[in-house]
């Protein structure tokens, strides 16, 4: 049976992805692009995006958040360096070493454990040093903490391959704090280098920092969102939306003003209306907050309003829009007429910083399909 059996699809335009990657590589002016593929590549598909990134010889390192994501990339045949950005539960450290994943060292007691695991596995453990500069999430502080880490490293240095050092900005709206974090990171790197540790790759910026503070790009930049969509409030126009989420109308009703919609009788029609039922709900990843604020969708090339949702179905006000059962509905992305409802626009309606906050929420029952 050659048919997609899902009620909705997330269609990813791979040509647009490749163009975006090429654009970002150009913007970086020789600094390394480190694609961030965490959370199923922001919902677009981990393995598919990993294979696209491997098409570019300039990309030598991929980044994910969890060991399971790194394992999935390895099982898909990805051979590039894979950096685990966050902390790893103790029982997964051995698997990470055996999979040849690069671990971020953001706590002092981790090095002796990794040295033993590397010795047991018969390999040098790849690590990057996570330097704490102000986010206060995980990392080793410059000064006494980094000095202690250097002591631990010197006692077992033959068991490690240092791949780099990194940090992360906390608040890009605070220019002075951002500058202070950058300078503290450089101090930390200089302390490591003075202690005998070579740092081949320094990176602190992600997508938004790259767009706002290109002077902080250093040796590499971690790019996630910008591979798939532009800046939400200050778009550069150099990258384009890559993903479209689409479903279909499964029912149409004409209802009188005052008619209630959905569970609980909390939503009432203000006028005589045509209401469409569409085949997705919050169980598919549709934001309930977006429905509450009656956010837009595209029907027949026009904007319609979300009205009420359940786990598997949602009601849409399509009054005045010519449509029928079976017609497509675009929740974000490009419709069949070429109109764009940007995920960034939709995200801002529900308090998300970026459209990738929407794509990452899409459940496994949304089929991912890829155009060549």
PDB file of N, CA and C in Angstrom, residues 130-187:
ATOM      1  N   UNK A 130      33.205  22.340  28.719  1.00  0.00           N
ATOM      2  CA  UNK A 130      32.116  23.317  28.826  1.00  0.00           C
ATOM      3  C   UNK A 130      32.485  24.326  29.917  1.00  0.00           C
ATOM      4  N   UNK A 131      32.668  25.569  29.528  1.00  0.00           N
ATOM      5  CA  UNK A 131      33.075  26.622  30.454  1.00  0.00           C
ATOM      6  C   UNK A 131      31.851  27.410  30.906  1.00  0.00           C
ATOM      7  N   UNK A 132      31.681  27.534  32.193  1.00  0.00           N
ATOM      8  CA  UNK A 132      30.553  28.286  32.753  1.00  0.00           C
ATOM      9  C   UNK A 132      30.857  29.783  32.693  1.00  0.00           C
ATOM     10  N   UNK A 133      29.959  30.536  32.055  1.00  0.00           N
ATOM     11  CA  UNK A 133      30.179  31.985  31.918  1.00  0.00           C
ATOM     12  C   UNK A 133      29.000  32.827  32.394  1.00  0.00           C
ATOM     13  N   UNK A 134      27.919  32.191  32.860  1.00  0.00           N
ATOM     14  CA  UNK A 134      26.812  33.009  33.353  1.00  0.00           C
ATOM     15  C   UNK A 134      25.427  32.418  33.176  1.00  0.00           C
ATOM     16  N   UNK A 135      25.288  31.361  32.384  1.00  0.00           N
ATOM     17  CA  UNK A 135      23.985  30.723  32.258  1.00  0.00           C
ATOM     18  C   UNK A 135      23.667  29.893  33.494  1.00  0.00           C
ATOM     19  N   UNK A 136      24.718  29.427  34.173  1.00  0.00           N
ATOM     20  CA  UNK A 136      24.587  28.682  35.427  1.00  0.00           C
ATOM     21  C   UNK A 136      23.736  27.427  35.265  1.00  0.00           C
ATOM     22  N   UNK A 137      24.022  26.711  34.186  1.00  0.00           N
ATOM     23  CA  UNK A 137      23.313  25.463  33.910  1.00  0.00           C
ATOM     24  C   UNK A 137      24.262  24.285  34.112  1.00  0.00           C
ATOM     25  N   UNK A 138      25.334  24.272  33.357  1.00  0.00           N
ATOM     26  CA  UNK A 138      26.398  23.296  33.549  1.00  0.00           C
ATOM     27  C   UNK A 138      27.663  23.888  32.978  1.00  0.00           C
ATOM     28  N   UNK A 139      28.782  23.577  33.581  1.00  0.00           N
ATOM     29  CA  UNK A 139      30.044  24.128  33.115  1.00  0.00           C
ATOM     30  C   UNK A 139      31.025  24.298  34.251  1.00  0.00           C
ATOM     31  N   UNK A 140      32.290  24.465  33.894  1.00  0.00           N
ATOM     32  CA  UNK A 140      33.369  24.633  34.856  1.00  0.00           C
ATOM     33  C   UNK A 140      33.783  26.100  34.845  1.00  0.00           C
ATOM     34  N   UNK A 141      33.818  26.710  36.019  1.00  0.00           N
ATOM     35  CA  UNK A 141      34.123  28.140  36.127  1.00  0.00           C
ATOM     36  C   UNK A 141      35.610  28.405  35.928  1.00  0.00           C
ATOM     37  N   UNK A 142      35.952  29.458  35.179  1.00  0.00           N
ATOM     38  CA  UNK A 142      37.349  29.879  35.126  1.00  0.00           C
ATOM     39  C   UNK A 142      37.856  30.186  36.536  1.00  0.00           C
ATOM     40  N   UNK A 143      39.138  29.964  36.745  1.00  0.00           N
ATOM     41  CA  UNK A 143      39.708  30.179  38.065  1.00  0.00           C
ATOM     42  C   UNK A 143      39.996  28.850  38.741  1.00  0.00           C
ATOM     43  N   UNK A 144      39.589  28.725  39.992  1.00  0.00           N
ATOM     44  CA  UNK A 144      39.916  27.545  40.792  1.00  0.00           C
ATOM     45  C   UNK A 144      39.328  26.263  40.193  1.00  0.00           C
ATOM     46  N   UNK A 145      38.105  26.333  39.691  1.00  0.00           N
ATOM     47  CA  UNK A 145      37.492  25.123  39.144  1.00  0.00           C
ATOM     48  C   UNK A 145      38.239  24.618  37.913  1.00  0.00           C
ATOM     49  N   UNK A 146      38.565  25.516  36.988  1.00  0.00           N
ATOM     50  CA  UNK A 146      39.316  25.096  35.806  1.00  0.00           C
ATOM     51  C   UNK A 146      40.711  24.612  36.185  1.00  0.00           C
ATOM     52  N   UNK A 147      41.308  25.212  37.210  1.00  0.00           N
ATOM     53  CA  UNK A 147      42.628  24.758  37.674  1.00  0.00           C
ATOM     54  C   UNK A 147      42.552  23.325  38.179  1.00  0.00           C
ATOM     55  N   UNK A 148      41.497  23.004  38.899  1.00  0.00           N
ATOM     56  CA  UNK A 148      41.308  21.639  39.390  1.00  0.00           C
ATOM     57  C   UNK A 148      41.071  20.676  38.225  1.00  0.00           C
ATOM     58  N   UNK A 149      40.281  21.112  37.241  1.00  0.00           N
ATOM     59  CA  UNK A 149      40.049  20.267  36.072  1.00  0.00           C
ATOM     60  C   UNK A 149      41.355  19.976  35.345  1.00  0.00           C
ATOM     61  N   UNK A 150      42.222  20.982  35.236  1.00  0.00           N
ATOM     62  CA  UNK A 150      43.504  20.776  34.574  1.00  0.00           C
ATOM     63  C   UNK A 150      44.353  19.755  35.320  1.00  0.00           C
ATOM     64  N   UNK A 151      44.310  19.772  36.637  1.00  0.00           N
ATOM     65  CA  UNK A 151      45.049  18.780  37.423  1.00  0.00           C
ATOM     66  C   UNK A 151      44.539  17.372  37.127  1.00  0.00           C
ATOM     67  N   UNK A 152      43.219  17.211  37.091  1.00  0.00           N
ATOM     68  CA  UNK A 152      42.640  15.901  36.780  1.00  0.00           C
ATOM     69  C   UNK A 152      43.021  15.453  35.378  1.00  0.00           C
ATOM     70  N   UNK A 153      43.017  16.391  34.447  1.00  0.00           N
ATOM     71  CA  UNK A 153      43.349  16.058  33.063  1.00  0.00           C
ATOM     72  C   UNK A 153      44.815  15.637  32.917  1.00  0.00           C
ATOM     73  N   UNK A 154      45.719  16.366  33.570  1.00  0.00           N
ATOM     74  CA  UNK A 154      47.138  16.045  33.454  1.00  0.00           C
ATOM     75  C   UNK A 154      47.445  14.638  33.956  1.00  0.00           C
ATOM     76  N   UNK A 155      46.710  14.204  34.973  1.00  0.00           N
ATOM     77  CA  UNK A 155      46.982  12.885  35.545  1.00  0.00           C
ATOM     78  C   UNK A 155      46.505  11.749  34.653  1.00  0.00           C
ATOM     79  N   UNK A 156      45.673  12.080  33.639  1.00  0.00           N
ATOM     80  CA  UNK A 156      45.134  11.020  32.771  1.00  0.00           C
ATOM     81  C   UNK A 156      45.028  11.496  31.327  1.00  0.00           C
ATOM     82  N   UNK A 157      45.898  12.424  30.935  1.00  0.00           N
ATOM     83  CA  UNK A 157      45.751  13.090  29.633  1.00  0.00           C
ATOM     84  C   UNK A 157      45.827  12.121  28.458  1.00  0.00           C
ATOM     85  N   UNK A 158      46.538  11.016  28.602  1.00  0.00           N
ATOM     86  CA  UNK A 158      46.665  10.059  27.504  1.00  0.00           C
ATOM     87  C   UNK A 158      45.356   9.349  27.176  1.00  0.00           C
ATOM     88  N   UNK A 159      44.373   9.482  28.058  1.00  0.00           N
ATOM     89  CA  UNK A 159      43.082   8.824  27.836  1.00  0.00           C
ATOM     90  C   UNK A 159      42.075   9.744  27.128  1.00  0.00           C
ATOM     91  N   UNK A 160      42.506  10.979  26.803  1.00  0.00           N
ATOM     92  CA  UNK A 160      41.571  11.948  26.245  1.00  0.00           C
ATOM     93  C   UNK A 160      42.071  12.536  24.932  1.00  0.00           C
ATOM     94  N   UNK A 161      41.107  12.873  24.080  1.00  0.00           N
ATOM     95  CA  UNK A 161      41.375  13.675  22.889  1.00  0.00           C
ATOM     96  C   UNK A 161      40.541  14.946  23.021  1.00  0.00           C
ATOM     97  N   UNK A 162      41.212  16.082  23.188  1.00  0.00           N
ATOM     98  CA  UNK A 162      40.512  17.350  23.380  1.00  0.00           C
ATOM     99  C   UNK A 162      40.041  17.856  22.026  1.00  0.00           C
ATOM    100  N   UNK A 163      38.724  18.017  21.874  1.00  0.00           N
ATOM    101  CA  UNK A 163      38.145  18.446  20.603  1.00  0.00           C
ATOM    102  C   UNK A 163      37.780  19.923  20.582  1.00  0.00           C
ATOM    103  N   UNK A 164      37.714  20.552  21.772  1.00  0.00           N
ATOM    104  CA  UNK A 164      37.368  21.956  21.798  1.00  0.00           C
ATOM    105  C   UNK A 164      36.878  22.398  23.160  1.00  0.00           C
ATOM    106  N   UNK A 165      36.400  23.638  23.215  1.00  0.00           N
ATOM    107  CA  UNK A 165      35.804  24.213  24.418  1.00  0.00           C
ATOM    108  C   UNK A 165      34.672  25.131  23.978  1.00  0.00           C
ATOM    109  N   UNK A 166      33.635  25.204  24.814  1.00  0.00           N
ATOM    110  CA  UNK A 166      32.484  26.018  24.419  1.00  0.00           C
ATOM    111  C   UNK A 166      31.746  26.547  25.637  1.00  0.00           C
ATOM    112  N   UNK A 167      30.867  27.502  25.374  1.00  0.00           N
ATOM    113  CA  UNK A 167      29.960  28.032  26.379  1.00  0.00           C
ATOM    114  C   UNK A 167      28.682  28.463  25.661  1.00  0.00           C
ATOM    115  N   UNK A 168      27.783  29.130  26.400  1.00  0.00           N
ATOM    116  CA  UNK A 168      26.505  29.507  25.798  1.00  0.00           C
ATOM    117  C   UNK A 168      26.026  30.810  26.420  1.00  0.00           C
ATOM    118  N   UNK A 169      25.565  31.729  25.559  1.00  0.00           N
ATOM    119  CA  UNK A 169      25.061  33.007  26.043  1.00  0.00           C
ATOM    120  C   UNK A 169      23.721  32.828  26.756  1.00  0.00           C
ATOM    121  N   UNK A 170      23.492  33.688  27.751  1.00  0.00           N
ATOM    122  CA  UNK A 170      22.286  33.594  28.567  1.00  0.00           C
ATOM    123  C   UNK A 170      21.189  34.565  28.147  1.00  0.00           C
ATOM    124  N   UNK A 171      21.562  35.770  27.699  1.00  0.00           N
ATOM    125  CA  UNK A 171      20.558  36.803  27.420  1.00  0.00           C
ATOM    126  C   UNK A 171      21.113  37.777  26.392  1.00  0.00           C
ATOM    127  N   UNK A 172      20.801  37.535  25.132  1.00  0.00           N
ATOM    128  CA  UNK A 172      21.344  38.371  24.067  1.00  0.00           C
ATOM    129  C   UNK A 172      20.763  39.775  24.062  1.00  0.00           C
ATOM    130  N   UNK A 173      19.641  39.969  24.738  1.00  0.00           N
ATOM    131  CA  UNK A 173      19.085  41.321  24.816  1.00  0.00           C
ATOM    132  C   UNK A 173      19.915  42.214  25.723  1.00  0.00           C
ATOM    133  N   UNK A 174      20.716  41.612  26.587  1.00  0.00           N
ATOM    134  CA  UNK A 174      21.598  42.357  27.479  1.00  0.00           C
ATOM    135  C   UNK A 174      22.990  42.370  26.848  1.00  0.00           C
ATOM    136  N   UNK A 175      23.278  43.420  26.094  1.00  0.00           N
ATOM    137  CA  UNK A 175      24.532  43.493  25.340  1.00  0.00           C
ATOM    138  C   UNK A 175      25.749  43.445  26.247  1.00  0.00           C
ATOM    139  N   UNK A 176      25.697  44.130  27.373  1.00  0.00           N
ATOM    140  CA  UNK A 176      26.844  44.171  28.278  1.00  0.00           C
ATOM    141  C   UNK A 176      27.083  42.795  28.908  1.00  0.00           C
ATOM    142  N   UNK A 177      26.026  42.138  29.337  1.00  0.00           N
ATOM    143  CA  UNK A 177      26.193  40.798  29.914  1.00  0.00           C
ATOM    144  C   UNK A 177      26.750  39.832  28.870  1.00  0.00           C
ATOM    145  N   UNK A 178      26.286  39.965  27.634  1.00  0.00           N
ATOM    146  CA  UNK A 178      26.782  39.113  26.557  1.00  0.00           C
ATOM    147  C   UNK A 178      28.276  39.331  26.344  1.00  0.00           C
ATOM    148  N   UNK A 179      28.699  40.588  26.344  1.00  0.00           N
ATOM    149  CA  UNK A 179      30.126  40.896  26.191  1.00  0.00           C
ATOM    150  C   UNK A 179      30.927  40.304  27.344  1.00  0.00           C
ATOM    151  N   UNK A 180      30.402  40.420  28.561  1.00  0.00           N
ATOM    152  CA  UNK A 180      31.104  39.887  29.723  1.00  0.00           C
ATOM    153  C   UNK A 180      31.239  38.367  29.641  1.00  0.00           C
ATOM    154  N   UNK A 181      30.184  37.697  29.170  1.00  0.00           N
ATOM    155  CA  UNK A 181      30.269  36.245  29.008  1.00  0.00           C
ATOM    156  C   UNK A 181      31.331  35.869  27.980  1.00  0.00           C
ATOM    157  N   UNK A 182      31.363  36.599  26.892  1.00  0.00           N
ATOM    158  CA  UNK A 182      32.346  36.332  25.846  1.00  0.00           C
ATOM    159  C   UNK A 182      33.765  36.481  26.397  1.00  0.00           C
ATOM    160  N   UNK A 183      34.017  37.560  27.116  1.00  0.00           N
ATOM    161  CA  UNK A 183      35.350  37.791  27.652  1.00  0.00           C
ATOM    162  C   UNK A 183      35.715  36.749  28.705  1.00  0.00           C
ATOM    163  N   UNK A 184      34.747  36.338  29.537  1.00  0.00           N
ATOM    164  CA  UNK A 184      35.019  35.310  30.542  1.00  0.00           C
ATOM    165  C   UNK A 184      35.332  33.971  29.873  1.00  0.00           C
ATOM    166  N   UNK A 185      34.639  33.687  28.769  1.00  0.00           N
ATOM    167  CA  UNK A 185      34.925  32.457  28.025  1.00  0.00           C
ATOM    168  C   UNK A 185      36.360  32.474  27.508  1.00  0.00           C
ATOM    169  N   UNK A 186      36.781  33.593  26.936  1.00  0.00           N
ATOM    170  CA  UNK A 186      38.153  33.691  26.428  1.00  0.00           C
ATOM    171  C   UNK A 186      39.164  33.538  27.563  1.00  0.00           C
ATOM    172  N   UNK A 187      38.841  34.089  28.727  1.00  0.00           N
ATOM    173  CA  UNK A 187      39.722  33.915  29.885  1.00  0.00           C
ATOM    174  C   UNK A 187      39.846  32.432  30.241  1.00  0.00           C
TER     175      UNK A 187
END
